[in-house]
Short mmCIF file of C-alpha atoms in Angstrom, two decimals:
data_model
loop_
_atom_site.label_atom_id
_atom_site.label_comp_id
_atom_site.label_asym_id
_atom_site.label_seq_id
_atom_site.Cartn_x
_atom_site.Cartn_y
_atom_site.Cartn_z
CA MET U 1 -0.02 -0.07 -0.05
CA PRO U 2 1.62 3.35 -1.05
CA GLU U 3 2.18 5.31 2.12
CA GLY U 4 4.67 8.00 2.86
CA ASP U 5 7.72 5.60 2.83
CA THR U 6 6.76 4.18 -0.54
CA VAL U 7 6.23 7.56 -2.11
CA PHE U 8 9.52 8.85 -0.67
CA ARG U 9 11.36 5.80 -2.24
CA THR U 10 9.63 6.45 -5.48
CA ALA U 11 10.69 10.08 -5.60
CA ARG U 12 14.25 9.25 -4.82
CA ARG U 13 14.42 6.67 -7.63
CA LEU U 14 12.77 9.16 -10.12
CA ASN U 15 15.05 11.95 -8.95
CA ASP U 16 18.17 9.79 -9.33
CA ALA U 17 17.28 9.23 -12.94
CA LEU U 18 15.67 12.72 -13.92
CA ALA U 19 17.43 15.47 -11.98
CA GLY U 20 19.19 17.50 -14.49
CA ALA U 21 17.85 15.61 -17.37
CA VAL U 22 16.41 17.36 -20.52
CA VAL U 23 12.90 16.14 -21.31
CA THR U 24 12.60 14.51 -24.73
CA ARG U 25 9.12 12.94 -24.34
CA PHE U 26 6.26 14.20 -22.43
CA GLU U 27 2.81 12.48 -22.39
CA LEU U 28 -0.02 12.90 -20.02
CA ARG U 29 -2.69 10.47 -20.87
CA VAL U 30 -5.55 12.16 -19.41
CA PRO U 31 -8.09 14.28 -21.48
CA GLN U 32 -7.59 17.72 -19.58
CA LEU U 33 -3.90 17.51 -20.04
CA ALA U 34 -3.31 15.61 -23.42
CA THR U 35 -1.80 18.63 -25.09
CA ALA U 36 0.60 19.64 -22.44
CA ASP U 37 4.22 19.50 -23.67
CA LEU U 38 7.43 20.04 -21.62
CA ARG U 39 9.83 18.66 -24.15
CA GLY U 40 13.14 20.74 -24.09
CA GLN U 41 12.82 21.58 -20.38
CA THR U 42 15.10 20.66 -17.70
CA VAL U 43 13.82 18.43 -14.83
CA HIS U 44 15.06 20.24 -11.55
CA ASP U 45 14.16 17.48 -9.14
CA VAL U 46 11.48 14.99 -8.12
CA VAL U 47 10.26 15.21 -4.54
CA ALA U 48 7.83 13.68 -2.17
CA ARG U 49 5.27 15.62 -0.05
CA GLY U 50 3.57 12.92 2.11
CA LYS U 51 1.85 10.90 -0.34
CA HIS U 52 2.15 13.26 -3.23
CA LEU U 53 4.84 13.32 -5.95
CA LEU U 54 6.15 16.35 -7.48
CA HIS U 55 8.16 16.59 -10.71
CA ARG U 56 9.66 20.17 -10.99
CA ILE U 57 10.39 20.63 -14.68
CA GLY U 58 11.21 24.06 -16.21
CA GLU U 59 8.74 26.48 -14.60
CA PHE U 60 6.05 23.82 -14.05
CA THR U 61 5.30 21.13 -11.43
CA LEU U 62 3.72 17.80 -12.41
CA HIS U 63 1.67 16.66 -9.31
CA THR U 64 0.84 12.82 -9.04
CA HIS U 65 -0.93 10.83 -6.49
CA LEU U 66 -0.62 7.07 -6.29
CA LYS U 67 -3.77 6.29 -4.08
CA MET U 68 -3.99 2.48 -3.78
CA GLU U 69 -2.67 1.14 -7.06
CA GLY U 70 -0.55 3.89 -8.67
CA GLU U 71 3.08 3.48 -9.32
CA TRP U 72 5.89 4.94 -11.29
CA HIS U 73 8.43 2.77 -13.12
CA VAL U 74 11.94 3.79 -14.21
CA TYR U 75 13.45 2.25 -17.54
CA ARG U 76 16.32 2.57 -19.64
CA ARG U 77 14.84 3.87 -23.01
CA GLY U 78 13.88 0.89 -25.15
CA GLU U 79 13.34 -1.49 -22.11
CA ARG U 80 10.12 -3.37 -22.12
CA TRP U 81 7.55 -1.91 -19.68
CA ARG U 82 6.58 -4.25 -16.80
CA ASN U 83 3.18 -3.22 -16.90
CA ALA U 84 0.23 -2.84 -19.70
CA ALA U 85 0.66 0.21 -21.75
CA PHE U 86 -3.10 0.89 -21.53
CA LYS U 87 -2.61 1.47 -17.75
CA ALA U 88 0.15 4.25 -18.37
CA ARG U 89 -1.20 7.78 -17.41
CA ALA U 90 2.07 9.54 -17.69
CA VAL U 91 5.29 9.14 -19.88
CA ILE U 92 8.50 11.17 -19.25
CA GLY U 93 11.40 10.49 -21.34
CA ALA U 94 14.59 12.40 -20.76
CA THR U 95 18.29 12.54 -21.51
CA ALA U 96 20.49 12.79 -18.44
CA PRO U 97 23.67 15.00 -18.22
CA ASP U 98 25.83 11.97 -18.89
CA GLY U 99 23.88 10.81 -21.84
CA THR U 100 21.87 8.14 -20.38
CA GLU U 101 18.42 8.02 -21.90
CA TRP U 102 15.66 7.33 -19.40
CA GLU U 103 11.87 6.72 -19.64
CA THR U 104 9.66 6.87 -16.48
CA VAL U 105 6.17 5.64 -16.66
CA GLY U 106 3.27 6.42 -14.28
CA PHE U 107 0.71 3.49 -14.37
CA ASP U 108 -2.78 3.76 -12.71
CA LEU U 109 -2.06 7.11 -11.27
CA ALA U 110 -5.22 8.45 -9.38
CA GLU U 111 -4.54 12.16 -9.73
CA ILE U 112 -2.48 14.11 -12.35
CA LYS U 113 -2.23 17.95 -12.28
CA LEU U 114 0.20 20.29 -14.03
CA VAL U 115 0.60 23.77 -12.40
CA PRO U 116 3.34 26.56 -12.36
CA THR U 117 5.69 25.68 -9.82
CA SER U 118 4.78 29.04 -8.08
CA ALA U 119 1.42 27.60 -7.47
CA GLU U 120 2.58 24.38 -5.96
CA ASP U 121 1.17 25.20 -2.45
CA ASP U 122 -2.30 25.34 -4.03
CA LEU U 123 -2.07 21.59 -4.25
CA VAL U 124 0.01 20.66 -1.42
CA GLY U 125 0.01 23.66 0.92
CA TYR U 126 -2.68 22.23 3.21
CA LEU U 127 -0.50 19.13 4.29
CA GLY U 128 0.59 18.78 7.74
CA PRO U 129 4.34 18.27 8.81
CA ASP U 130 6.00 15.36 6.91
CA PRO U 131 8.25 13.06 9.01
CA LEU U 132 10.45 12.39 6.00
CA SER U 133 10.87 15.83 5.05
CA PRO U 134 14.09 17.94 6.12
CA GLU U 135 11.58 20.64 7.51
CA TRP U 136 9.75 18.08 9.82
CA ASP U 137 8.43 19.72 12.82
CA PRO U 138 7.09 17.10 15.37
CA ASP U 139 5.83 19.80 17.70
CA GLU U 140 3.40 21.20 15.10
CA ALA U 141 2.33 17.59 14.12
CA ALA U 142 1.57 16.87 17.74
CA ARG U 143 -0.43 20.16 18.18
CA ARG U 144 -2.43 19.37 15.16
CA LEU U 145 -3.12 15.76 16.32
CA ALA U 146 -3.99 16.86 19.96
CA ALA U 147 -6.43 19.44 18.61
CA ASP U 148 -8.54 16.74 16.76
CA SER U 149 -11.52 15.33 18.67
CA ARG U 150 -12.14 12.45 16.19
CA ALA U 151 -11.13 8.91 16.74
CA VAL U 152 -7.38 8.75 16.77
CA HIS U 153 -7.20 6.10 13.99
CA VAL U 154 -8.94 8.66 11.81
CA ALA U 155 -7.01 11.75 12.99
CA ILE U 156 -3.55 10.06 12.27
CA GLN U 157 -4.50 9.32 8.77
CA ASP U 158 -5.79 13.08 8.00
CA GLN U 159 -2.97 14.37 5.89
CA ARG U 160 -3.82 17.79 7.24
CA ASN U 161 -2.52 16.71 10.65
CA ILE U 162 0.49 14.59 9.56
CA ALA U 163 1.48 14.02 6.02
CA GLY U 164 2.48 10.33 5.04
CA PHE U 165 0.74 8.18 7.50
CA GLY U 166 -1.80 5.85 5.96
CA ASN U 167 -4.01 2.84 7.41
CA GLU U 168 -1.31 0.57 8.03
CA TYR U 169 0.93 2.96 9.99
CA ALA U 170 -2.19 4.03 11.97
CA ASN U 171 -3.08 0.36 13.03
CA GLU U 172 0.47 -0.30 13.98
CA ILE U 173 1.31 2.95 15.78
CA LEU U 174 -1.83 2.58 18.05
CA PHE U 175 -1.00 -0.98 18.91
CA VAL U 176 2.58 -0.42 19.85
CA ARG U 177 1.53 2.63 22.06
CA GLY U 178 -1.42 0.58 23.48
CA VAL U 179 -4.21 3.02 22.35
CA LEU U 180 -7.68 1.78 21.37
CA PRO U 181 -8.47 3.12 17.76
CA THR U 182 -11.72 4.68 18.83
CA THR U 183 -10.20 6.93 21.52
CA PRO U 184 -10.39 10.54 20.68
CA ALA U 185 -7.15 11.99 19.43
CA ASP U 186 -7.43 14.97 21.94
CA ARG U 187 -7.29 12.45 24.94
CA THR U 188 -4.23 10.69 23.78
CA ASP U 189 -0.56 11.41 24.39
CA ALA U 190 -0.22 13.07 20.89
CA ALA U 191 3.46 13.64 21.17
CA SER U 192 4.32 10.12 21.84
CA LEU U 193 2.21 8.77 19.02
CA VAL U 194 3.90 11.39 16.54
CA ASP U 195 7.48 10.35 17.79
CA LEU U 196 6.78 6.67 17.36
CA GLY U 197 5.19 7.13 13.91
CA ALA U 198 8.12 9.32 12.75
CA ARG U 199 10.63 6.58 13.95
CA MET U 200 8.62 3.70 12.25
CA ILE U 201 8.36 5.55 8.84
CA ARG U 202 11.94 6.65 8.91
CA ALA U 203 13.17 2.96 9.64
CA ASN U 204 11.11 1.82 6.89
CA ARG U 205 12.07 4.52 4.44
CA ASP U 206 15.14 2.67 3.02
CA ARG U 207 13.79 -0.88 3.42
CA SER U 208 12.50 -2.71 0.37
CA GLY U 209 9.86 -4.53 2.48
CA ARG U 210 8.06 -2.64 5.25
CA THR U 211 7.93 -4.05 8.73
CA PHE U 212 6.99 -2.97 12.08
CA THR U 213 7.92 -5.87 14.19
CA GLY U 214 11.40 -6.13 12.86
CA ASP U 215 10.70 -9.30 11.10
CA SER U 216 10.30 -8.94 7.33
CA ARG U 217 9.34 -12.42 6.67
CA PRO U 218 5.96 -12.91 4.97
CA GLY U 219 3.12 -12.75 7.62
CA GLN U 220 5.58 -11.74 10.38
CA SER U 221 5.98 -7.91 9.55
CA THR U 222 2.82 -6.49 11.52
CA TRP U 223 1.39 -6.56 14.86
CA VAL U 224 -2.30 -6.23 14.16
CA TYR U 225 -2.71 -5.05 10.54
CA ARG U 226 -4.77 -7.60 8.69
CA ARG U 227 -4.51 -10.25 11.58
CA GLU U 228 -8.00 -10.29 12.51
CA GLY U 229 -8.84 -13.63 14.46
CA ARG U 230 -5.10 -14.39 14.96
CA PRO U 231 -3.39 -14.41 18.33
CA CYS U 232 -1.86 -11.09 19.49
CA ARG U 233 1.96 -11.46 19.26
CA ARG U 234 2.15 -10.06 22.80
CA CYS U 235 -0.56 -11.62 24.79
CA GLY U 236 -2.22 -14.22 22.71
CA THR U 237 -5.71 -12.54 22.74
CA LEU U 238 -7.49 -12.88 19.34
CA ILE U 239 -7.09 -9.63 17.18
CA ARG U 240 -10.30 -7.89 16.40
CA GLY U 241 -11.23 -6.11 13.15
CA GLY U 242 -13.72 -3.53 12.10
CA SER U 243 -13.91 -0.17 10.23
CA LEU U 244 -13.65 3.46 10.99
CA GLY U 245 -13.65 6.63 8.94
CA ALA U 246 -14.50 10.24 8.92
CA ASP U 247 -17.63 9.41 7.30
CA PRO U 248 -19.23 6.27 5.78
CA THR U 249 -17.61 6.95 2.48
CA LYS U 250 -14.12 7.14 3.82
CA GLU U 251 -14.04 4.06 6.20
CA ARG U 252 -10.84 2.06 6.55
CA ILE U 253 -10.22 -1.29 7.97
CA VAL U 254 -9.09 -1.25 11.65
CA PHE U 255 -7.36 -3.93 13.67
CA TRP U 256 -6.61 -4.06 17.47
CA CYS U 257 -5.89 -6.32 20.50
CA PRO U 258 -8.69 -5.82 23.06
CA ARG U 259 -6.30 -6.56 25.81
CA CYS U 260 -3.25 -4.53 24.78
CA GLN U 261 -5.07 -1.50 23.60
CA THR U 262 -7.27 0.37 25.87
CA ASP U 263 -9.26 3.69 26.26
CA PRO U 264 -7.34 6.12 28.58
CA ASP U 265 -10.61 6.34 30.73
#
């Protein structure tokens, strides 16, 4: 599932190939941007902001969001794509300063926008602090989380509070801290949740496989996520499952141990 760590690695891989390169092919396969053409422009960098990807090319920023199924691939020009061509929503070909010819392809992208870089904040300015950003501000992240009266499982995933945490992180953070997912965020130790989450996502940032337990073997990497009906790794109590969301259209699956995770009251 693409969360902040996945998007960070994607941005780094794209930046390694494209930074400083001159665009030779530029195709956005969505009707509203089909005529956009940045050929001849230089790619300044590719960066992540939470779950958002930003290609800064010439005076423009290409904004994409992976959502649940999106992904970017990096190829040497002429290499066969590892996904079906009809799923491609963006194609950027470029020649690097050392002469290497790259082709990067975005498949199943949920959002694609092209704006002047000066207007970048119109797209991502609302995001909360990002634990993988050099500008990470844990105090501000804790302040935002502590001011949210919704269920903490919902509040942690609100990108306006903290950018980058998705459902898997929310479930695992709350288990490790022993917090029931339905607890209002403003009744939790927000600073400790923020600190733990930042340490988790930074530890996973450079791993090829995400793990929360320290064990990356299949089926061993999570404490509670997708483990409904299985014994808690700490106490043996069966893990429970359900759903929570800001409203019925935004519900996410939630997992918890009824013994290890409690309401503060």
